[in-house]
Amino acid sequence: MGRIDLKVGYSCNDACVHCVVDDFRDALQHSGRRQDKTFEEIQAELTDARTRGDQVVITGGEPTIRKDFKEILRFARQLGFEILIQSNGRGFSNPDLAEEAARLGGISYCIALHGPNAEVHDAVTTRPGSFAETVQGITNLVRLEQCVTSKVVLSRLNYEVLPQTVERLIELGSCHVSIAFPHAQGRARKLWDQVVPRYRDVVPFLHQALDRLRAAGRGADAETFLFCHMEGYEGHVTEIGQQLEDYVELNQYGSDRGVENWSNIRLQIKEKFPPCLSCRFYPVCEGPWNEYADAYGGEEFLPVAGQRVQHVREIVDGSFRREFPLLADLPL
């Protein structure tokens, strides 16, 4: 079955410079509607979604600041959902919350850390003290033997210290690190000059970070990075796994579009360029976000020569590295 994305609302105890939900939050405020769903609305959405999915990503805003957060977790588990909590992790600095979530079982965590120290992370979140609480939250969950993936959203404020950030996450015990290029919507669009770097500047630091994660035996993926920038690192491109998913449900709170399949919507808000047609990765590459393409153009994205890669499975199994197919791979 599919994966469901449940946004419980937009209230948050951070105010990250890259936050993409500002537009939806603003629209709700201007229309006089609540920033957050009620518990009853969440119950109804989960019950309906269970017919289409068996995994739910609980996100916001920041879900852990809700007074009914534990009840949401219990209800989702009662319905049989496997849960991924996307969070800034600050709530889990409270050991009682971390322990109760661990007792429920069937829960994994994606905790965002945007710098190796308070100076960088707190500049991204614009909330002094957030780094210390996030680090303590990760520490508490790891001590409870919970599966903690960490997420780093890149910006002009932190990309140069990305290798040091992943080193800190390795020390903290994160089993996997997801590194994301910013999607310039919401606050990221409003603060474009402060937030959105150029790929050509980021990629060397990304490769260093991936090398450190590989050496430490940790999983890693790089979201919205293009294959033309990932020679030798192709298997880390996040979209490989996303393209292998049949159904990812998105029901964006504050939007009138209703339930959508993110696997389809994602392709409509990215862009490729005419020279990309000659790239061997053209059939499997999604291109950068539209906003980036509109602002910076496509001169950074150079076609890669070689035999055409027709499906991401060729990257997963490594067969794309063979210039010509083996006889055993040819149809009889």
PDB file of C-alpha atoms in Angstrom, residues 11-258:
ATOM      1  CA  SER A  11       2.256  25.940  14.390  1.00  0.00           C
ATOM      2  CA  CYS A  12       5.966  25.576  15.124  1.00  0.00           C
ATOM      3  CA  ASN A  13       8.483  26.496  17.803  1.00  0.00           C
ATOM      4  CA  ASP A  14      11.124  27.175  15.131  1.00  0.00           C
ATOM      5  CA  ALA A  15      10.945  29.714  12.303  1.00  0.00           C
ATOM      6  CA  CYS A  16      13.443  28.324   9.797  1.00  0.00           C
ATOM      7  CA  VAL A  17      14.613  30.580   7.001  1.00  0.00           C
ATOM      8  CA  HIS A  18      13.924  27.792   4.481  1.00  0.00           C
ATOM      9  CA  CYS A  19      10.387  26.935   5.705  1.00  0.00           C
ATOM     10  CA  VAL A  20       8.145  26.093   2.752  1.00  0.00           C
ATOM     11  CA  VAL A  21       4.767  26.216   4.529  1.00  0.00           C
ATOM     12  CA  ASP A  22       4.595  29.973   5.126  1.00  0.00           C
ATOM     13  CA  ASP A  23       2.315  30.521   2.124  1.00  0.00           C
ATOM     14  CA  PHE A  24      -0.252  28.028   3.419  1.00  0.00           C
ATOM     15  CA  ARG A  25      -0.012  29.453   6.941  1.00  0.00           C
ATOM     16  CA  ASP A  26      -0.512  32.978   5.598  1.00  0.00           C
ATOM     17  CA  ALA A  27      -3.509  31.905   3.513  1.00  0.00           C
ATOM     18  CA  LEU A  28      -5.172  30.328   6.555  1.00  0.00           C
ATOM     19  CA  GLN A  29      -4.583  33.418   8.666  1.00  0.00           C
ATOM     20  CA  HIS A  30      -5.920  35.772   5.999  1.00  0.00           C
ATOM     21  CA  SER A  31      -9.064  33.683   5.632  1.00  0.00           C
ATOM     22  CA  GLY A  32      -9.612  33.523   9.386  1.00  0.00           C
ATOM     23  CA  ARG A  33      -9.097  29.759   9.544  1.00  0.00           C
ATOM     24  CA  ARG A  34      -7.133  27.827  12.189  1.00  0.00           C
ATOM     25  CA  GLN A  35      -3.431  27.149  11.672  1.00  0.00           C
ATOM     26  CA  ASP A  36      -3.879  23.622  12.978  1.00  0.00           C
ATOM     27  CA  LYS A  37      -6.301  20.759  12.451  1.00  0.00           C
ATOM     28  CA  THR A  38      -8.447  19.542  15.308  1.00  0.00           C
ATOM     29  CA  PHE A  39      -7.925  16.081  16.736  1.00  0.00           C
ATOM     30  CA  GLU A  40     -11.266  15.037  15.251  1.00  0.00           C
ATOM     31  CA  GLU A  41     -10.186  16.210  11.779  1.00  0.00           C
ATOM     32  CA  ILE A  42      -6.969  14.243  12.128  1.00  0.00           C
ATOM     33  CA  GLN A  43      -8.862  11.128  13.227  1.00  0.00           C
ATOM     34  CA  ALA A  44     -11.150  11.358  10.213  1.00  0.00           C
ATOM     35  CA  GLU A  45      -8.252  11.928   7.807  1.00  0.00           C
ATOM     36  CA  LEU A  46      -6.275   8.989   9.183  1.00  0.00           C
ATOM     37  CA  THR A  47      -9.286   6.670   9.099  1.00  0.00           C
ATOM     38  CA  ASP A  48     -10.018   7.581   5.475  1.00  0.00           C
ATOM     39  CA  ALA A  49      -6.372   7.366   4.431  1.00  0.00           C
ATOM     40  CA  ARG A  50      -5.926   3.902   5.969  1.00  0.00           C
ATOM     41  CA  THR A  51      -7.832   2.443   3.008  1.00  0.00           C
ATOM     42  CA  ARG A  52      -5.032   3.669   0.714  1.00  0.00           C
ATOM     43  CA  GLY A  53      -1.886   3.468   2.825  1.00  0.00           C
ATOM     44  CA  ASP A  54      -0.207   1.608   5.642  1.00  0.00           C
ATOM     45  CA  GLN A  55       2.535   4.147   6.389  1.00  0.00           C
ATOM     46  CA  VAL A  56       1.961   7.686   7.640  1.00  0.00           C
ATOM     47  CA  VAL A  57       4.387  10.588   7.885  1.00  0.00           C
ATOM     48  CA  ILE A  58       3.272  12.887  10.704  1.00  0.00           C
ATOM     49  CA  THR A  59       4.548  16.386  10.107  1.00  0.00           C
ATOM     50  CA  GLY A  60       3.587  20.042  10.388  1.00  0.00           C
ATOM     51  CA  GLY A  61       4.630  22.717  11.381  1.00  0.00           C
ATOM     52  CA  GLU A  62       5.988  20.939  14.406  1.00  0.00           C
ATOM     53  CA  PRO A  63       3.773  18.043  15.528  1.00  0.00           C
ATOM     54  CA  THR A  64       5.365  17.462  18.936  1.00  0.00           C
ATOM     55  CA  ILE A  65       4.197  20.809  20.352  1.00  0.00           C
ATOM     56  CA  ARG A  66       0.538  19.745  20.129  1.00  0.00           C
ATOM     57  CA  LYS A  67      -1.083  18.854  23.449  1.00  0.00           C
ATOM     58  CA  ASP A  68      -2.755  15.871  21.750  1.00  0.00           C
ATOM     59  CA  PHE A  69       0.422  14.617  20.047  1.00  0.00           C
ATOM     60  CA  LYS A  70       0.524  11.387  22.069  1.00  0.00           C
ATOM     61  CA  GLU A  71      -3.143  10.736  21.291  1.00  0.00           C
ATOM     62  CA  ILE A  72      -2.464  11.181  17.569  1.00  0.00           C
ATOM     63  CA  LEU A  73       0.332   8.605  17.764  1.00  0.00           C
ATOM     64  CA  ARG A  74      -1.841   6.136  19.674  1.00  0.00           C
ATOM     65  CA  PHE A  75      -4.731   6.517  17.232  1.00  0.00           C
ATOM     66  CA  ALA A  76      -2.487   6.020  14.196  1.00  0.00           C
ATOM     67  CA  ARG A  77      -0.969   2.892  15.748  1.00  0.00           C
ATOM     68  CA  GLN A  78      -4.435   1.543  16.588  1.00  0.00           C
ATOM     69  CA  LEU A  79      -5.313   1.851  12.895  1.00  0.00           C
ATOM     70  CA  GLY A  80      -2.229  -0.212  12.058  1.00  0.00           C
ATOM     71  CA  PHE A  81      -0.098   2.545  10.555  1.00  0.00           C
ATOM     72  CA  GLU A  82       3.679   2.430  10.653  1.00  0.00           C
ATOM     73  CA  ILE A  83       4.678   5.980  11.615  1.00  0.00           C
ATOM     74  CA  LEU A  84       7.466   8.326  10.603  1.00  0.00           C
ATOM     75  CA  ILE A  85       7.596  11.504  12.678  1.00  0.00           C
ATOM     76  CA  GLN A  86       9.160  14.502  10.928  1.00  0.00           C
ATOM     77  CA  SER A  87      10.218  16.900  13.662  1.00  0.00           C
ATOM     78  CA  ASN A  88      12.745  19.465  14.765  1.00  0.00           C
ATOM     79  CA  GLY A  89      13.350  17.105  17.680  1.00  0.00           C
ATOM     80  CA  ARG A  90      13.074  19.711  20.396  1.00  0.00           C
ATOM     81  CA  GLY A  91      10.052  18.032  21.990  1.00  0.00           C
ATOM     82  CA  PHE A  92      12.000  14.807  22.433  1.00  0.00           C
ATOM     83  CA  SER A  93      14.448  16.622  24.691  1.00  0.00           C
ATOM     84  CA  ASN A  94      11.728  15.799  27.220  1.00  0.00           C
ATOM     85  CA  PRO A  95      12.641  12.199  28.131  1.00  0.00           C
ATOM     86  CA  ASP A  96       9.038  11.361  29.042  1.00  0.00           C
ATOM     87  CA  LEU A  97       7.826  12.087  25.507  1.00  0.00           C
ATOM     88  CA  ALA A  98      10.716  10.145  23.971  1.00  0.00           C
ATOM     89  CA  GLU A  99      10.022   7.154  26.229  1.00  0.00           C
ATOM     90  CA  GLU A 100       6.276   7.113  25.532  1.00  0.00           C
ATOM     91  CA  ALA A 101       6.809   7.212  21.772  1.00  0.00           C
ATOM     92  CA  ALA A 102       9.371   4.409  22.052  1.00  0.00           C
ATOM     93  CA  ARG A 103       6.930   2.267  24.031  1.00  0.00           C
ATOM     94  CA  LEU A 104       4.308   2.500  21.291  1.00  0.00           C
ATOM     95  CA  GLY A 105       6.635   0.833  18.779  1.00  0.00           C
ATOM     96  CA  GLY A 106       6.296   1.004  15.011  1.00  0.00           C
ATOM     97  CA  ILE A 107       7.665   4.553  14.965  1.00  0.00           C
ATOM     98  CA  SER A 108      10.742   5.983  13.259  1.00  0.00           C
ATOM     99  CA  TYR A 109      11.977   9.548  13.369  1.00  0.00           C
ATOM    100  CA  CYS A 110      13.346  12.139  10.960  1.00  0.00           C
ATOM    101  CA  ILE A 111      14.910  14.905  13.031  1.00  0.00           C
ATOM    102  CA  ALA A 112      16.201  18.103  11.421  1.00  0.00           C
ATOM    103  CA  LEU A 113      19.622  19.461  12.393  1.00  0.00           C
ATOM    104  CA  HIS A 114      20.886  22.298  10.212  1.00  0.00           C
ATOM    105  CA  GLY A 115      24.373  22.934  11.548  1.00  0.00           C
ATOM    106  CA  PRO A 116      27.203  21.457  13.607  1.00  0.00           C
ATOM    107  CA  ASN A 117      26.831  23.996  16.390  1.00  0.00           C
ATOM    108  CA  ALA A 118      24.395  26.448  17.939  1.00  0.00           C
ATOM    109  CA  GLU A 119      25.770  29.394  15.973  1.00  0.00           C
ATOM    110  CA  VAL A 120      24.791  27.905  12.609  1.00  0.00           C
ATOM    111  CA  HIS A 121      21.717  25.863  13.530  1.00  0.00           C
ATOM    112  CA  ASP A 122      20.091  28.625  15.572  1.00  0.00           C
ATOM    113  CA  ALA A 123      20.732  31.111  12.758  1.00  0.00           C
ATOM    114  CA  VAL A 124      18.774  28.813  10.419  1.00  0.00           C
ATOM    115  CA  THR A 125      15.911  28.224  12.862  1.00  0.00           C
ATOM    116  CA  THR A 126      16.031  31.840  14.149  1.00  0.00           C
ATOM    117  CA  ARG A 127      15.362  30.423  17.615  1.00  0.00           C
ATOM    118  CA  PRO A 128      18.175  30.698  20.204  1.00  0.00           C
ATOM    119  CA  GLY A 129      18.544  27.491  22.183  1.00  0.00           C
ATOM    120  CA  SER A 130      16.996  25.279  19.503  1.00  0.00           C
ATOM    121  CA  PHE A 131      20.288  23.502  18.739  1.00  0.00           C
ATOM    122  CA  ALA A 132      20.740  22.306  22.326  1.00  0.00           C
ATOM    123  CA  GLU A 133      17.179  20.947  22.501  1.00  0.00           C
ATOM    124  CA  THR A 134      17.404  19.218  19.116  1.00  0.00           C
ATOM    125  CA  VAL A 135      20.698  17.556  20.042  1.00  0.00           C
ATOM    126  CA  GLN A 136      19.204  16.387  23.338  1.00  0.00           C
ATOM    127  CA  GLY A 137      16.143  15.076  21.531  1.00  0.00           C
ATOM    128  CA  ILE A 138      18.250  12.994  19.146  1.00  0.00           C
ATOM    129  CA  THR A 139      20.356  11.776  22.081  1.00  0.00           C
ATOM    130  CA  ASN A 140      17.281  10.666  24.040  1.00  0.00           C
ATOM    131  CA  LEU A 141      15.819   8.742  21.097  1.00  0.00           C
ATOM    132  CA  VAL A 142      19.115   7.038  20.234  1.00  0.00           C
ATOM    133  CA  ARG A 143      19.557   5.974  23.860  1.00  0.00           C
ATOM    134  CA  LEU A 144      16.139   4.322  23.589  1.00  0.00           C
ATOM    135  CA  GLU A 145      17.393   2.442  20.504  1.00  0.00           C
ATOM    136  CA  GLN A 146      15.003   4.258  18.208  1.00  0.00           C
ATOM    137  CA  CYS A 147      15.672   4.571  14.472  1.00  0.00           C
ATOM    138  CA  VAL A 148      16.660   8.201  13.921  1.00  0.00           C
ATOM    139  CA  THR A 149      17.204   9.614  10.466  1.00  0.00           C
ATOM    140  CA  SER A 150      18.432  13.192  10.392  1.00  0.00           C
ATOM    141  CA  LYS A 151      17.657  15.857   7.835  1.00  0.00           C
ATOM    142  CA  VAL A 152      19.773  18.835   6.842  1.00  0.00           C
ATOM    143  CA  VAL A 153      18.133  21.470   4.659  1.00  0.00           C
ATOM    144  CA  LEU A 154      20.823  23.449   2.908  1.00  0.00           C
ATOM    145  CA  SER A 155      20.947  27.219   2.598  1.00  0.00           C
ATOM    146  CA  ARG A 156      23.519  29.940   2.151  1.00  0.00           C
ATOM    147  CA  LEU A 157      23.823  29.918   5.950  1.00  0.00           C
ATOM    148  CA  ASN A 158      25.028  26.345   6.334  1.00  0.00           C
ATOM    149  CA  TYR A 159      26.187  24.611   3.153  1.00  0.00           C
ATOM    150  CA  GLU A 160      29.877  25.344   3.752  1.00  0.00           C
ATOM    151  CA  VAL A 161      29.784  23.504   7.097  1.00  0.00           C
ATOM    152  CA  LEU A 162      27.804  20.514   5.790  1.00  0.00           C
ATOM    153  CA  PRO A 163      30.731  18.070   6.298  1.00  0.00           C
ATOM    154  CA  GLN A 164      31.021  19.158   9.926  1.00  0.00           C
ATOM    155  CA  THR A 165      27.248  18.870  10.376  1.00  0.00           C
ATOM    156  CA  VAL A 166      27.194  15.252   9.236  1.00  0.00           C
ATOM    157  CA  GLU A 167      30.164  14.529  11.509  1.00  0.00           C
ATOM    158  CA  ARG A 168      28.106  15.803  14.441  1.00  0.00           C
ATOM    159  CA  LEU A 169      25.178  13.613  13.359  1.00  0.00           C
ATOM    160  CA  ILE A 170      27.449  10.578  13.131  1.00  0.00           C
ATOM    161  CA  GLU A 171      28.612  11.290  16.683  1.00  0.00           C
ATOM    162  CA  LEU A 172      25.000  11.597  17.853  1.00  0.00           C
ATOM    163  CA  GLY A 173      24.132   8.186  16.413  1.00  0.00           C
ATOM    164  CA  SER A 174      21.896   9.018  13.458  1.00  0.00           C
ATOM    165  CA  CYS A 175      21.677   5.967  11.232  1.00  0.00           C
ATOM    166  CA  HIS A 176      20.884   7.886   8.049  1.00  0.00           C
ATOM    167  CA  VAL A 177      21.229  11.497   6.918  1.00  0.00           C
ATOM    168  CA  SER A 178      19.041  13.133   4.294  1.00  0.00           C
ATOM    169  CA  ILE A 179      20.519  16.275   2.745  1.00  0.00           C
ATOM    170  CA  ALA A 180      18.012  18.476   0.928  1.00  0.00           C
ATOM    171  CA  PHE A 181      18.450  21.333  -1.509  1.00  0.00           C
ATOM    172  CA  PRO A 182      15.961  24.061  -0.514  1.00  0.00           C
ATOM    173  CA  HIS A 183      12.602  24.325  -2.243  1.00  0.00           C
ATOM    174  CA  ALA A 184      12.138  28.066  -2.671  1.00  0.00           C
ATOM    175  CA  GLN A 185       8.565  28.380  -1.520  1.00  0.00           C
ATOM    176  CA  GLY A 186       7.154  30.098   1.545  1.00  0.00           C
ATOM    177  CA  ARG A 187       9.825  31.798   3.650  1.00  0.00           C
ATOM    178  CA  ALA A 188      12.577  30.445   1.395  1.00  0.00           C
ATOM    179  CA  ARG A 189      11.093  32.441  -1.473  1.00  0.00           C
ATOM    180  CA  LYS A 190      10.670  35.553   0.678  1.00  0.00           C
ATOM    181  CA  LEU A 191      14.310  35.309   1.830  1.00  0.00           C
ATOM    182  CA  TRP A 192      15.704  34.060  -1.477  1.00  0.00           C
ATOM    183  CA  ASP A 193      19.042  35.896  -1.314  1.00  0.00           C
ATOM    184  CA  GLN A 194      19.656  34.587   2.207  1.00  0.00           C
ATOM    185  CA  VAL A 195      18.521  31.039   1.533  1.00  0.00           C
ATOM    186  CA  VAL A 196      18.959  29.672  -1.980  1.00  0.00           C
ATOM    187  CA  PRO A 197      22.568  28.865  -2.986  1.00  0.00           C
ATOM    188  CA  ARG A 198      23.857  27.786  -6.388  1.00  0.00           C
ATOM    189  CA  TYR A 199      24.297  24.074  -7.037  1.00  0.00           C
ATOM    190  CA  ARG A 200      27.808  24.682  -8.332  1.00  0.00           C
ATOM    191  CA  ASP A 201      28.796  26.101  -4.941  1.00  0.00           C
ATOM    192  CA  VAL A 202      27.097  23.408  -2.848  1.00  0.00           C
ATOM    193  CA  VAL A 203      28.152  20.231  -4.667  1.00  0.00           C
ATOM    194  CA  PRO A 204      31.800  20.048  -3.460  1.00  0.00           C
ATOM    195  CA  PHE A 205      30.652  20.229   0.172  1.00  0.00           C
ATOM    196  CA  LEU A 206      27.909  17.670  -0.517  1.00  0.00           C
ATOM    197  CA  HIS A 207      30.459  15.188  -1.882  1.00  0.00           C
ATOM    198  CA  GLN A 208      32.684  15.667   1.162  1.00  0.00           C
ATOM    199  CA  ALA A 209      29.717  15.022   3.445  1.00  0.00           C
ATOM    200  CA  LEU A 210      28.719  11.878   1.554  1.00  0.00           C
ATOM    201  CA  ASP A 211      32.306  10.606   1.765  1.00  0.00           C
ATOM    202  CA  ARG A 212      32.244  11.016   5.546  1.00  0.00           C
ATOM    203  CA  LEU A 213      28.903   9.243   5.851  1.00  0.00           C
ATOM    204  CA  ARG A 214      30.122   6.379   3.672  1.00  0.00           C
ATOM    205  CA  ALA A 215      33.293   6.012   5.736  1.00  0.00           C
ATOM    206  CA  ALA A 216      31.176   5.840   8.902  1.00  0.00           C
ATOM    207  CA  GLY A 217      28.864   3.205   7.399  1.00  0.00           C
ATOM    208  CA  ARG A 218      25.811   5.456   7.567  1.00  0.00           C
ATOM    209  CA  GLY A 219      23.036   5.734   5.023  1.00  0.00           C
ATOM    210  CA  ALA A 220      22.693   8.966   3.085  1.00  0.00           C
ATOM    211  CA  ASP A 221      20.572  10.529   0.398  1.00  0.00           C
ATOM    212  CA  ALA A 222      20.641  13.856  -1.422  1.00  0.00           C
ATOM    213  CA  GLU A 223      17.265  15.366  -2.291  1.00  0.00           C
ATOM    214  CA  THR A 224      16.772  17.361  -5.505  1.00  0.00           C
ATOM    215  CA  PHE A 225      20.356  16.942  -6.608  1.00  0.00           C
ATOM    216  CA  LEU A 226      20.919  16.155 -10.254  1.00  0.00           C
ATOM    217  CA  PHE A 227      22.808  13.184 -11.689  1.00  0.00           C
ATOM    218  CA  CYS A 228      25.068  15.492 -13.692  1.00  0.00           C
ATOM    219  CA  HIS A 229      26.463  16.708 -10.339  1.00  0.00           C
ATOM    220  CA  MET A 230      26.642  13.272  -8.738  1.00  0.00           C
ATOM    221  CA  GLU A 231      29.277  11.274 -10.634  1.00  0.00           C
ATOM    222  CA  GLY A 232      30.328   8.487  -8.299  1.00  0.00           C
ATOM    223  CA  TYR A 233      27.467   9.363  -5.925  1.00  0.00           C
ATOM    224  CA  GLU A 234      24.487   8.544  -8.159  1.00  0.00           C
ATOM    225  CA  GLY A 235      23.030   6.003  -5.755  1.00  0.00           C
ATOM    226  CA  HIS A 236      22.501   8.707  -3.126  1.00  0.00           C
ATOM    227  CA  VAL A 237      19.959  10.673  -5.182  1.00  0.00           C
ATOM    228  CA  THR A 238      16.724  10.699  -3.149  1.00  0.00           C
ATOM    229  CA  GLU A 239      14.459  10.628  -6.184  1.00  0.00           C
ATOM    230  CA  ILE A 240      15.599   7.064  -6.959  1.00  0.00           C
ATOM    231  CA  GLY A 241      13.627   5.780  -3.984  1.00  0.00           C
ATOM    232  CA  GLN A 242      10.743   8.162  -4.637  1.00  0.00           C
ATOM    233  CA  GLN A 243      10.342   6.876  -8.186  1.00  0.00           C
ATOM    234  CA  LEU A 244      10.114   3.318  -6.878  1.00  0.00           C
ATOM    235  CA  GLU A 245       7.127   4.232  -4.691  1.00  0.00           C
ATOM    236  CA  ASP A 246       3.733   3.557  -6.257  1.00  0.00           C
ATOM    237  CA  TYR A 247       1.688   6.039  -4.259  1.00  0.00           C
ATOM    238  CA  VAL A 248       2.552   8.889  -1.921  1.00  0.00           C
ATOM    239  CA  GLU A 249      -0.499  10.774  -0.752  1.00  0.00           C
ATOM    240  CA  LEU A 250      -0.379  14.511  -0.129  1.00  0.00           C
ATOM    241  CA  ASN A 251      -3.278  16.449   1.362  1.00  0.00           C
ATOM    242  CA  GLN A 252      -1.868  19.923   1.896  1.00  0.00           C
ATOM    243  CA  TYR A 253      -3.703  21.678   4.708  1.00  0.00           C
ATOM    244  CA  GLY A 254      -4.871  25.102   3.551  1.00  0.00           C
ATOM    245  CA  SER A 255      -4.936  24.071  -0.098  1.00  0.00           C
ATOM    246  CA  ASP A 256      -8.146  23.572  -2.052  1.00  0.00           C
ATOM    247  CA  ARG A 257      -6.609  20.860  -4.218  1.00  0.00           C
ATOM    248  CA  GLY A 258      -7.556  18.008  -1.876  1.00  0.00           C
TER     249      GLY A 258
END
